[in-house]
Short mmCIF file of C-alpha atoms and ligand atoms in Angstrom, two decimals:
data_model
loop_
_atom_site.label_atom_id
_atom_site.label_comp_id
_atom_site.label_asym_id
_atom_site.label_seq_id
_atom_site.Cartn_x
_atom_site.Cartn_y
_atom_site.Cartn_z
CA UNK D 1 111.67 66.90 123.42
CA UNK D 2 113.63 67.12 120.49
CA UNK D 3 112.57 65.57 117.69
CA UNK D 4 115.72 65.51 115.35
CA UNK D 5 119.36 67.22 116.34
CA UNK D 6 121.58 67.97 113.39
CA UNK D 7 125.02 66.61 115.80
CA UNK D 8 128.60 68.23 114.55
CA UNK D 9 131.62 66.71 115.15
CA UNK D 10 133.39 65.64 118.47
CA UNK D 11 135.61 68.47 119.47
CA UNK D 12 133.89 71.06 116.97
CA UNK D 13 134.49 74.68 118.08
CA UNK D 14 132.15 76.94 118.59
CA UNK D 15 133.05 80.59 119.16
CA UNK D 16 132.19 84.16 119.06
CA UNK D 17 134.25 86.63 117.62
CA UNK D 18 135.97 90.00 118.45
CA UNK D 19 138.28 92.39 117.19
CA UNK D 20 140.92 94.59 119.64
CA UNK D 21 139.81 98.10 118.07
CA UNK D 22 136.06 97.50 118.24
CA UNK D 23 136.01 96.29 121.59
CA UNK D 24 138.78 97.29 123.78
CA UNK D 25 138.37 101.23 123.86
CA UNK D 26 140.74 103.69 124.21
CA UNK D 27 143.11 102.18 121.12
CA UNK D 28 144.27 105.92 120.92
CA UNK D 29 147.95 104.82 119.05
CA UNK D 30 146.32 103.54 115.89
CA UNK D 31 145.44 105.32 112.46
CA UNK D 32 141.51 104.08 113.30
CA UNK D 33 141.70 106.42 116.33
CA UNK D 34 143.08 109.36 114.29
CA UNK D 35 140.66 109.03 111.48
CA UNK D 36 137.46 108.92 114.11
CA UNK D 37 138.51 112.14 114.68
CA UNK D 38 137.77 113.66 111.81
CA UNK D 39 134.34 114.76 110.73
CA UNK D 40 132.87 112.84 107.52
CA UNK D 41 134.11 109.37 108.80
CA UNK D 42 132.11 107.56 110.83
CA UNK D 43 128.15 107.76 111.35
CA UNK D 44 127.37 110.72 113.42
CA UNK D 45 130.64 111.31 113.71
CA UNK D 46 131.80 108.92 116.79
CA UNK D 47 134.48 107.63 117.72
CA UNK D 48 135.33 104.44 119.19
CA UNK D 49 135.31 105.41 122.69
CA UNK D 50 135.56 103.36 125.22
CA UNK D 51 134.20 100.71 123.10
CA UNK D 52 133.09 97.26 125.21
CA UNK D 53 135.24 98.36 127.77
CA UNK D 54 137.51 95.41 127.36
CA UNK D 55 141.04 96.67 128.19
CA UNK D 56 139.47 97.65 131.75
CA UNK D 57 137.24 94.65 131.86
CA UNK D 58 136.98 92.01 129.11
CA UNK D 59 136.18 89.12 132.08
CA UNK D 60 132.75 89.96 132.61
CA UNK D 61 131.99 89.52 129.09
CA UNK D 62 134.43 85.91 128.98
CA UNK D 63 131.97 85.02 131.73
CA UNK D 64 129.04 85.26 129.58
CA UNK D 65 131.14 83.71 126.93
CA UNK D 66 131.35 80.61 129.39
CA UNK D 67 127.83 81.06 130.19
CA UNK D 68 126.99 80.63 126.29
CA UNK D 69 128.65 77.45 126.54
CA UNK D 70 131.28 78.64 123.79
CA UNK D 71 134.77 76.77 123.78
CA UNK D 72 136.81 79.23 121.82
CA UNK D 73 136.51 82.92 121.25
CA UNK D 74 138.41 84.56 118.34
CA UNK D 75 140.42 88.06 119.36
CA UNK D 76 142.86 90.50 117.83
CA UNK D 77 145.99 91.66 119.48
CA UNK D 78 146.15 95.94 119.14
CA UNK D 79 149.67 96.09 117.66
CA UNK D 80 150.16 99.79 118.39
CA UNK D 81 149.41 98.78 121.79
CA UNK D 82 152.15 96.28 122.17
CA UNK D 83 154.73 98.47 119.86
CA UNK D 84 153.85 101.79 120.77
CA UNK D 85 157.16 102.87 119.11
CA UNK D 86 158.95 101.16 116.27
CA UNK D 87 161.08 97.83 117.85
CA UNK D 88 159.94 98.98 121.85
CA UNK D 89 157.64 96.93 123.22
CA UNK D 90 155.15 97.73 125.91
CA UNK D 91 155.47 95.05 128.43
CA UNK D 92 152.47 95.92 130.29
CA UNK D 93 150.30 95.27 127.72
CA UNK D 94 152.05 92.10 126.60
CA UNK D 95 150.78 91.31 130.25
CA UNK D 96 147.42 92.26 129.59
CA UNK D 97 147.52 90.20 126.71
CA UNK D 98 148.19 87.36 128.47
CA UNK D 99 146.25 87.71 131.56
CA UNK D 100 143.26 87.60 128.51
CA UNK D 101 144.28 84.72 126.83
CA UNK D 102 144.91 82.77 129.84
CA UNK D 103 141.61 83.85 131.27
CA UNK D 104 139.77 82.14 128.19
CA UNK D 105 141.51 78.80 128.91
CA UNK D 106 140.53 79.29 132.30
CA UNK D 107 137.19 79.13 131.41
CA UNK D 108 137.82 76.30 129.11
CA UNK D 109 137.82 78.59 125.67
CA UNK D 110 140.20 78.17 123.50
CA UNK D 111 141.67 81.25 122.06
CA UNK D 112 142.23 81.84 118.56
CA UNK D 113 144.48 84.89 117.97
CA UNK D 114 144.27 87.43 115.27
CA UNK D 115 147.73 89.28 114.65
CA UNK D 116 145.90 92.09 112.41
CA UNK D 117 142.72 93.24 112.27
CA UNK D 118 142.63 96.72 110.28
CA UNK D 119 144.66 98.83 112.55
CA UNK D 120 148.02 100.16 112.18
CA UNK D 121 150.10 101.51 115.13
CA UNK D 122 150.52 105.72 113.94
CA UNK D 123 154.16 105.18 113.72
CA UNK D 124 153.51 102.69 110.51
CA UNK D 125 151.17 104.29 108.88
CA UNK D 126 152.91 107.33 109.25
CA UNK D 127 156.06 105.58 107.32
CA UNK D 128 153.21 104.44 104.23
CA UNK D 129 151.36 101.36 105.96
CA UNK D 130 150.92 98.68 104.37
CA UNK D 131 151.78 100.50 101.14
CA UNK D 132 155.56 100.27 102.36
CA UNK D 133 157.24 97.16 101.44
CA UNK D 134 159.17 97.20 105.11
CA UNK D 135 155.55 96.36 106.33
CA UNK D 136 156.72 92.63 105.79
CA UNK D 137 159.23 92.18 108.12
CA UNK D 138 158.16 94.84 110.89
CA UNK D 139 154.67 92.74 110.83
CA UNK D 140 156.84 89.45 110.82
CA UNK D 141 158.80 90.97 113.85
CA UNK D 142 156.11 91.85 115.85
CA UNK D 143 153.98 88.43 114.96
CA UNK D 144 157.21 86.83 116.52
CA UNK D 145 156.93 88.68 119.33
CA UNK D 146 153.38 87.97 120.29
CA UNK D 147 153.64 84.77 119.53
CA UNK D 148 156.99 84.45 121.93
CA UNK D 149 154.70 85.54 124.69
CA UNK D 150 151.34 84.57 124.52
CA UNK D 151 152.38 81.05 122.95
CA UNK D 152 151.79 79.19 126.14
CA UNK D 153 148.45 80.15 125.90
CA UNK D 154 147.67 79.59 122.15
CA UNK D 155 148.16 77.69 119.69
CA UNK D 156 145.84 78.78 116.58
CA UNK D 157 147.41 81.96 115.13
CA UNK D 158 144.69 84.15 112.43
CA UNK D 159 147.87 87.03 110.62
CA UNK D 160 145.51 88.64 108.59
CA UNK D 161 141.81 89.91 108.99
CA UNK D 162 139.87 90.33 105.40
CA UNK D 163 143.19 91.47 103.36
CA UNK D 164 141.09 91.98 100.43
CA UNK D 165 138.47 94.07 102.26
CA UNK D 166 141.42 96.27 103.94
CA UNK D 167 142.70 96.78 100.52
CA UNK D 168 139.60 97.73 98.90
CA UNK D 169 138.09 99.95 101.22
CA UNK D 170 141.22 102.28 102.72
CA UNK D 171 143.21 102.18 98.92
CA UNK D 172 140.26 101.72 96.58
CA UNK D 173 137.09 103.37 97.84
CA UNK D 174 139.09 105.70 99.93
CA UNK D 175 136.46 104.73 103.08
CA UNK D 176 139.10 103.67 105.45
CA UNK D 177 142.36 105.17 106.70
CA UNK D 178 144.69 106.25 104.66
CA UNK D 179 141.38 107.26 102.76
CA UNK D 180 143.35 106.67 99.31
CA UNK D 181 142.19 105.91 95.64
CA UNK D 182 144.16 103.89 93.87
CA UNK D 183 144.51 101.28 92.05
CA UNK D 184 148.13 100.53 91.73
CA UNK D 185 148.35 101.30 95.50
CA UNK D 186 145.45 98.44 95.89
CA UNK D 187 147.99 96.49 94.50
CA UNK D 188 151.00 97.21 96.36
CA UNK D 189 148.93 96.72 99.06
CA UNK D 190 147.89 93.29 98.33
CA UNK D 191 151.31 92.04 97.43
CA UNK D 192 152.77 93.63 100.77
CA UNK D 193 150.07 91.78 102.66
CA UNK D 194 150.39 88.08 101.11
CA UNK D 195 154.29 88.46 101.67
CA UNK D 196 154.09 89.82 105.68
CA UNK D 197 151.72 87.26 105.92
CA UNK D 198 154.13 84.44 104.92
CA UNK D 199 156.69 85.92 106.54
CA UNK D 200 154.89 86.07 109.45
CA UNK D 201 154.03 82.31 108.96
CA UNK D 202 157.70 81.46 109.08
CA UNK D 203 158.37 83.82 112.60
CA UNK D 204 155.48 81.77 113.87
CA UNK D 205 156.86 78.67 113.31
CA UNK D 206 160.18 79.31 114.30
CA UNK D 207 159.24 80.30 118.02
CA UNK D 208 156.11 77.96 117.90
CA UNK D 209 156.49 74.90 115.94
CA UNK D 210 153.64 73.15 116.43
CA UNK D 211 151.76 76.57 115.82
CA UNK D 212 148.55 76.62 113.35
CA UNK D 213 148.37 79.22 111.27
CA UNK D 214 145.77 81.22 108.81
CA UNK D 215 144.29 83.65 108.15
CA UNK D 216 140.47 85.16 107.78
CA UNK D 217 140.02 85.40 104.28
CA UNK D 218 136.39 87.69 103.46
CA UNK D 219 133.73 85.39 101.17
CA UNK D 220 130.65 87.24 99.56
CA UNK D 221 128.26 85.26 97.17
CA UNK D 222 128.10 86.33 94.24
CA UNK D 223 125.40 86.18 91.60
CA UNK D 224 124.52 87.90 88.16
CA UNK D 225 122.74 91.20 88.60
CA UNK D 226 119.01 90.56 85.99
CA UNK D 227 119.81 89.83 83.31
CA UNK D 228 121.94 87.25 83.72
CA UNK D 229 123.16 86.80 80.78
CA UNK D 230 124.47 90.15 80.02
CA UNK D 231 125.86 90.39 83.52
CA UNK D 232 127.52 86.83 84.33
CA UNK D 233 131.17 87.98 83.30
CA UNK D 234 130.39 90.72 85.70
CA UNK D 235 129.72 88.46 88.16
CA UNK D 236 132.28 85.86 87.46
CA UNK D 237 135.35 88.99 87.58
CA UNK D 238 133.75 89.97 91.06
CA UNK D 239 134.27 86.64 92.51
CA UNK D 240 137.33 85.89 90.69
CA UNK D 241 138.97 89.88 92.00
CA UNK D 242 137.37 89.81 95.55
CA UNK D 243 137.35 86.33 96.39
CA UNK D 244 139.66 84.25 94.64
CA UNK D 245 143.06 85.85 93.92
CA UNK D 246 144.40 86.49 97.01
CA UNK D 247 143.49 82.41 97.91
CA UNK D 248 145.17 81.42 94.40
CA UNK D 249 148.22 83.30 94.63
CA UNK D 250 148.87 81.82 98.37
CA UNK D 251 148.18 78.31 96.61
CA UNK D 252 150.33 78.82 93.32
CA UNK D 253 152.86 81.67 94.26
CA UNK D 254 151.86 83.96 92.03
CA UNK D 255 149.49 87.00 92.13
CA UNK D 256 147.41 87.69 89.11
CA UNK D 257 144.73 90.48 88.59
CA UNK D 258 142.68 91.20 86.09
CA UNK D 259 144.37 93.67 83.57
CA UNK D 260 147.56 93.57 84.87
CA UNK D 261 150.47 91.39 84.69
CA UNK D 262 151.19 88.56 86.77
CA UNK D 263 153.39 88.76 89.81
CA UNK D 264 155.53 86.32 90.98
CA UNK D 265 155.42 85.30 94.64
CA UNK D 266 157.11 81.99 95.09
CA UNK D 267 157.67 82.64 99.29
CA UNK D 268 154.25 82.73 99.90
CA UNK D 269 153.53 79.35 98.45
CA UNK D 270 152.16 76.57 101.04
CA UNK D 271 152.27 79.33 103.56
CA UNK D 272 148.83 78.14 105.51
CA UNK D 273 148.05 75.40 107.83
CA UNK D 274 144.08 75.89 107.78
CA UNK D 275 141.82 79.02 105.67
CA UNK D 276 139.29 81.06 107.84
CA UNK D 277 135.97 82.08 105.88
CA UNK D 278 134.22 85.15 107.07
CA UNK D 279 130.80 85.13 105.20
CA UNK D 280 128.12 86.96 105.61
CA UNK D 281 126.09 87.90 102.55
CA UNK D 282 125.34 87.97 98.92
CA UNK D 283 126.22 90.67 96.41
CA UNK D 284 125.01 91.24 93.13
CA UNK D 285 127.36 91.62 89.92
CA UNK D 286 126.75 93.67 87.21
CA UNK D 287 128.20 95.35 83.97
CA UNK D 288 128.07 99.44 84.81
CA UNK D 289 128.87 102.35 82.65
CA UNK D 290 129.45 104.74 85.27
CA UNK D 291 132.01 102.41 86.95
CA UNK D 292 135.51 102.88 84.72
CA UNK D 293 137.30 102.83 87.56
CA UNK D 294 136.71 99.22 88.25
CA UNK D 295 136.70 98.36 84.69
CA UNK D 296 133.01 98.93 84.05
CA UNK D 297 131.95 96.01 87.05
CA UNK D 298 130.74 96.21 90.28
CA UNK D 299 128.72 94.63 92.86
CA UNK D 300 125.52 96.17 94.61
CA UNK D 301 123.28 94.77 97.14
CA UNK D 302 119.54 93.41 96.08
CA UNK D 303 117.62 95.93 94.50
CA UNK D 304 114.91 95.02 97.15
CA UNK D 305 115.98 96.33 100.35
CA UNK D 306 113.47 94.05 102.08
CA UNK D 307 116.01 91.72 101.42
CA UNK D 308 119.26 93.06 103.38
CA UNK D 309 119.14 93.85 106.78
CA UNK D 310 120.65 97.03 107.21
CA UNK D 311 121.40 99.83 104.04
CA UNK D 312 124.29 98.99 101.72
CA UNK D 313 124.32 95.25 103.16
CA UNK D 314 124.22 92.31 101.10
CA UNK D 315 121.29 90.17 100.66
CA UNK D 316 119.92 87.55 103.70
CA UNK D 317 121.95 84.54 102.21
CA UNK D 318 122.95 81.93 104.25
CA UNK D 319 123.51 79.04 101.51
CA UNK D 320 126.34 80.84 100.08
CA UNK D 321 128.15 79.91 103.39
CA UNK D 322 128.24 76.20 101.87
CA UNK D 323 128.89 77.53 98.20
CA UNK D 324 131.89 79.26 99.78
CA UNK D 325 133.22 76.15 101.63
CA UNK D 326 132.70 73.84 99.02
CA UNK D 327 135.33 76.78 96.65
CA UNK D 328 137.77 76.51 99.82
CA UNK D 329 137.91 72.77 100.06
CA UNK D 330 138.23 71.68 96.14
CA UNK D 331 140.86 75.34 95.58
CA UNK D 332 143.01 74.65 99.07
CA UNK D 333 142.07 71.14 100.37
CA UNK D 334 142.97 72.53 104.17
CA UNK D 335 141.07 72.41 107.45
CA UNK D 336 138.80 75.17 107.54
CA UNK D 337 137.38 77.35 110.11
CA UNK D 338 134.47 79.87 109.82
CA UNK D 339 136.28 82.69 111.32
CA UNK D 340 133.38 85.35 111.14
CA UNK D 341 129.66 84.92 110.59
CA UNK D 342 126.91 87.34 111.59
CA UNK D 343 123.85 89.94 110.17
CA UNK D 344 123.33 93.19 111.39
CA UNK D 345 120.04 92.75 113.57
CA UNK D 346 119.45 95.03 116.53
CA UNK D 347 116.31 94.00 117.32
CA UNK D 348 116.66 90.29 116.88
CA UNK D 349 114.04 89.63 114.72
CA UNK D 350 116.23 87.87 111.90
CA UNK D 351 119.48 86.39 113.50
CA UNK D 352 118.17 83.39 114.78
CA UNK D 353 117.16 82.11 111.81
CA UNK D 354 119.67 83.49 109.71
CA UNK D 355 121.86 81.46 112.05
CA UNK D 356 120.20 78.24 112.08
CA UNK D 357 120.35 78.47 108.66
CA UNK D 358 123.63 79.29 108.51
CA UNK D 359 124.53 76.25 111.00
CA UNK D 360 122.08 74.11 108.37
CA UNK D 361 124.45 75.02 104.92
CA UNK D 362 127.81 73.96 107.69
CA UNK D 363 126.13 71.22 108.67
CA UNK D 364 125.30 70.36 105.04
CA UNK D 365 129.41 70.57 104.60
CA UNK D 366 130.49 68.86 107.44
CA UNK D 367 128.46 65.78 106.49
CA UNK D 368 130.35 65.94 103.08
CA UNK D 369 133.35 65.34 105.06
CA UNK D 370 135.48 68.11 104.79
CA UNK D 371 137.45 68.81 107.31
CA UNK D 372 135.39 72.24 109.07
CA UNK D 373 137.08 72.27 112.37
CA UNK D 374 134.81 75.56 113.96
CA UNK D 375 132.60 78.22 114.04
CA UNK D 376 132.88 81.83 115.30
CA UNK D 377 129.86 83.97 115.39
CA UNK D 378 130.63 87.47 114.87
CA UNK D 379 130.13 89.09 117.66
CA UNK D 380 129.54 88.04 121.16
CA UNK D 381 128.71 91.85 122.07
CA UNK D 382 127.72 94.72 120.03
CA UNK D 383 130.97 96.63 119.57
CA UNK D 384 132.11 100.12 116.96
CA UNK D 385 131.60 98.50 113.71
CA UNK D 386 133.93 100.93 111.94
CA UNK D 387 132.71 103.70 109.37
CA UNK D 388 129.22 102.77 110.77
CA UNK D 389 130.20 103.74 114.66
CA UNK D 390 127.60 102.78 116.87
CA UNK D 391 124.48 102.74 114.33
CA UNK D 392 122.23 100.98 116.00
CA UNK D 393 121.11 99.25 112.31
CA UNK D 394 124.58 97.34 112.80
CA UNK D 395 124.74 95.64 115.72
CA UNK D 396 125.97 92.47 115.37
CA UNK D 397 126.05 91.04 119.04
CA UNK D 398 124.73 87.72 120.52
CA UNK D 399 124.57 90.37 123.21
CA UNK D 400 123.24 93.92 123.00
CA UNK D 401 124.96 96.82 124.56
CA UNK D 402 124.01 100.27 125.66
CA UNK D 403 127.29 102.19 125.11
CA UNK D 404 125.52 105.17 127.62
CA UNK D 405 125.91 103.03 130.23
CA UNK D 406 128.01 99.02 129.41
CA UNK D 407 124.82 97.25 130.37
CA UNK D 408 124.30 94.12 128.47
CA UNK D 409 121.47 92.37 127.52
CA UNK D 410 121.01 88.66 126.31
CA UNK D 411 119.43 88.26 122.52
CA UNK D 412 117.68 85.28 122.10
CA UNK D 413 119.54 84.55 119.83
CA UNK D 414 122.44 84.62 122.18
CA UNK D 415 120.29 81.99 124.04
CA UNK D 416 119.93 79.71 120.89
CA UNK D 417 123.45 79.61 120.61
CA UNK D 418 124.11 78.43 124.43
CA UNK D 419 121.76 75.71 123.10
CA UNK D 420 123.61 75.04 120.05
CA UNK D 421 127.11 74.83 121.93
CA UNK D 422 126.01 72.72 124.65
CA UNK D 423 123.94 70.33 122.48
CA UNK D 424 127.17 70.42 119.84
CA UNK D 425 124.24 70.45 117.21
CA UNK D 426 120.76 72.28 116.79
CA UNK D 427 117.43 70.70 116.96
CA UNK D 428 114.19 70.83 115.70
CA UNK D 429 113.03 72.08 118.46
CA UNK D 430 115.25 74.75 118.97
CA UNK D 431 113.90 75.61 115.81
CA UNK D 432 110.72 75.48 116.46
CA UNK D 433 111.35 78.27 119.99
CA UNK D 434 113.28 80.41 117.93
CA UNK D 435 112.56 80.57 114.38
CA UNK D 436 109.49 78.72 113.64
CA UNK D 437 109.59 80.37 109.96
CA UNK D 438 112.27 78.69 109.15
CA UNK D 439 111.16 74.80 110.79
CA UNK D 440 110.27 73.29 107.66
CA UNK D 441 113.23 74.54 105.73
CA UNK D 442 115.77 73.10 107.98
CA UNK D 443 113.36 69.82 109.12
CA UNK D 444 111.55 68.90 106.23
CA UNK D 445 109.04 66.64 107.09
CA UNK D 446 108.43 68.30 110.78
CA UNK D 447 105.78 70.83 110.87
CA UNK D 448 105.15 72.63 114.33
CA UNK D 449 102.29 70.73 116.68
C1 FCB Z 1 133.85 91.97 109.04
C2 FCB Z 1 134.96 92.47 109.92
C3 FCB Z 1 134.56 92.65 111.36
C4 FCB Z 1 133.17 93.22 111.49
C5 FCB Z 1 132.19 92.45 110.64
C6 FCB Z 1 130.76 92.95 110.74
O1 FCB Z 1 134.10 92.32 107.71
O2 FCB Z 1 136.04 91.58 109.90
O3 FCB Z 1 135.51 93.44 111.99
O4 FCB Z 1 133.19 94.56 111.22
O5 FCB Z 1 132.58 92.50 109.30
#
């Protein structure tokens, strides 16, 4: 019997989260596709594959979706599937599309749609991606067009996946497609994405009026590397660059980054109905001489690797999913959804209390009253988690996969969250099956019998 249930709201969603290129295989049209195969890129040099199967067969896993008692699953649309070509669209995977979306309702999930989510049909990235300012209205265009025939089927519309991320890692650290350095290209960049993404936000509305829109904006934590005190400015211009500006310039109309001028945006003011965190860990800042490229700053992960779970992650943090909130609400004042939330875990020792934890530091916000209208755990399945391929030290699934042969197997962590959906809340006693080390954090006052 449970003791004590932490309850969420009536009609709070809880998801799982996907994305088209690390799930559906075969997304041979984008720039991903092309880059996986060239040695250097990603771990062991994979490519994506056949992924989760998911163009073939993305039912089986929207049955164990239902069977996890989720009520909305977060997706991406594959633009270079549905414009293969510039301005010709594929029907037949418009179809597809829809056969997917409506498949979730069927099951009584509502879909949340993500328009972009890192990859670029060839064709665009071929004519500069998003480093070409045309970007804004061919991604406007082809929002409207998605949203013209899947909007039957959905209402709550995600443009942009993790702009700043996108920016950072294919312009700035050169990691990702187009595999540039740059830091005025960052920039253009940036800019390009804030206006297709209220551009977008207008097509939207004009097809779909009663349409909800946002976007999945990347959170880290951020604290002062030791010591503080020399490396608090540090810390401060980390959150402030990879956090902050892209959320203040959609608020004021007007982009502003450190140590260059301010830019003037006045069409992308207002242009979101809700803000999507995606948090998952905390980064250190810290004043570094042999960083001039990013003005002397950056931000590491712990020094202790004991606490991250997989190399080059952050550190195990799951309060700074409330410190995050709490910065969305008092900057934006909007409905908020947790669009992405997960830890790298394949053997399951640590994601079940990393999420009841995480659920505790929501649960903390949603009693504060602001308005947190879901939760999407990232991911329902193992899937190609990008420049790390199919390491095994980043899975991320609810549900594990064996990419010899698509078998899945049920976490129990998976089975915590079946628990946590149907019971709209978690428990002490889930707790106490699942992550007894963490019982007397999260129910003070209830020690195991
Ligand atoms: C996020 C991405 C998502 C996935 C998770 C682990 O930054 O949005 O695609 O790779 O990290």
């Amino acid at each position: 019997m449970a003791r004590a249930t932490l309850k969420f709201t009536p009609g709070f969603l809880w998801g799982t989260a996907t994305s088209a290129h690390q799930v559906e295989g075969n997304n041979t049209l984008n720039d991903w596709w092309a880059w996986e195969q060239q040695p250097g890129h990603i771990y062991k040099n994979q490519s994506s594959g056949i992924a989760c199967n998911w163009w073939e067969n993305a039912e089986e896993d929207f049955d164990r979706a239902a069977e996890m008692n989720t009520n909305a699953h977060r997706l991406s649309v594959e633009w270079s599937r549905i414009e293969p070509e510039p301005g010709k669209w594929d029907d037949s995977a418009l179809d597809r599309y829809r056969q997917m979306v409506s498949g979730l309702r069927e099951r009584g999930i509502e879909p949340m749609v993500t328009l972009h989510h890192f990859t670029n049909p060839m064709w665009l990235a071929e004519q500069g991606g998003w480093e070409n300012p045309d970007v804004v209205t061919l991604f406007a265009r082809f929002a409207r067009k998605v949203v013209e025939t899947l909007g039957e089927h959905v209402s709550l519309w995600c443009t942009l996946n993790e702009p700043i991320v996108l920016a950072t890692q294919s312009y700035g650290f050169g990691r990702w497609p187009p595999g540039k350095r740059s830091r005025k290209a960052m920039r253009r960049v940036v800019v390009n994405q804030l206006r297709a993404h209220a551009a977008a936000y207008e097509a939207i509305k004009e097809a779909q009026p009663d349409a909800r829109i946002g976007l999945a904006k990347n959170m880290i934590a951020v604290s002062p590397a030791r010591p503080a005190w020399i490396h608090r400015p540090a810390a401060r211009a980390v959150r402030y660059t990879f956090n902050e500006a892209f959320l203040l310039a959609l608020r004021d109309g007007a982009l502003k980054f450190p140590g260059s001028r301010t830019i003037q945006l006045p069409e992308v003011k207002g242009s979101l109905d809700w803000i999507g965190v995606n948090y998952y860990s905390r980064y250190f800042g810290r004043f570094d001489l042999l960083s001039p490229s990013s003005f002397f700053i950056n931000a590491s992960p712990p020094s202790d690797p004991e606490r991250s779970p997989a190399p080059g992650w952050g550190e195990t943090y799951p309060r700074g999913l409330f410190e995050n909130i709490r910065y969305l609400w008092e900057t934006l004042g909007l409905p908020i959804y947790v669009t992405e939330n997960g830890i790298p875990d394949h053997e399951d020792k640590k994601r079940p209390a990393f999420l009841l934890e995480s659920l505790k530091a929501l649960w903390d916000a949603v009693n504060y009253s602001w308005p947190i209208r879901g939760y999407f755990f990232w991911s329902l399945v193992d899937n190609f988690e990008w420049s790390e391929g199919y390491d095994p030290r980043f899975s991320f699934g609810l549900i594990e996969v064996d990419f010899e042969t698509q078998e899945r197997r049920w976490r129990p962590s998976g089975r915590l969250y079946a628990e946590i959906c149907a019971a709209n809340g978690f428990s002490s006693d889930m707790a106490e099956r699942y992550a007894p080390e963490v019982l007397g954090r999260l129910f003070p006052g209830s020690p195991p019998e």
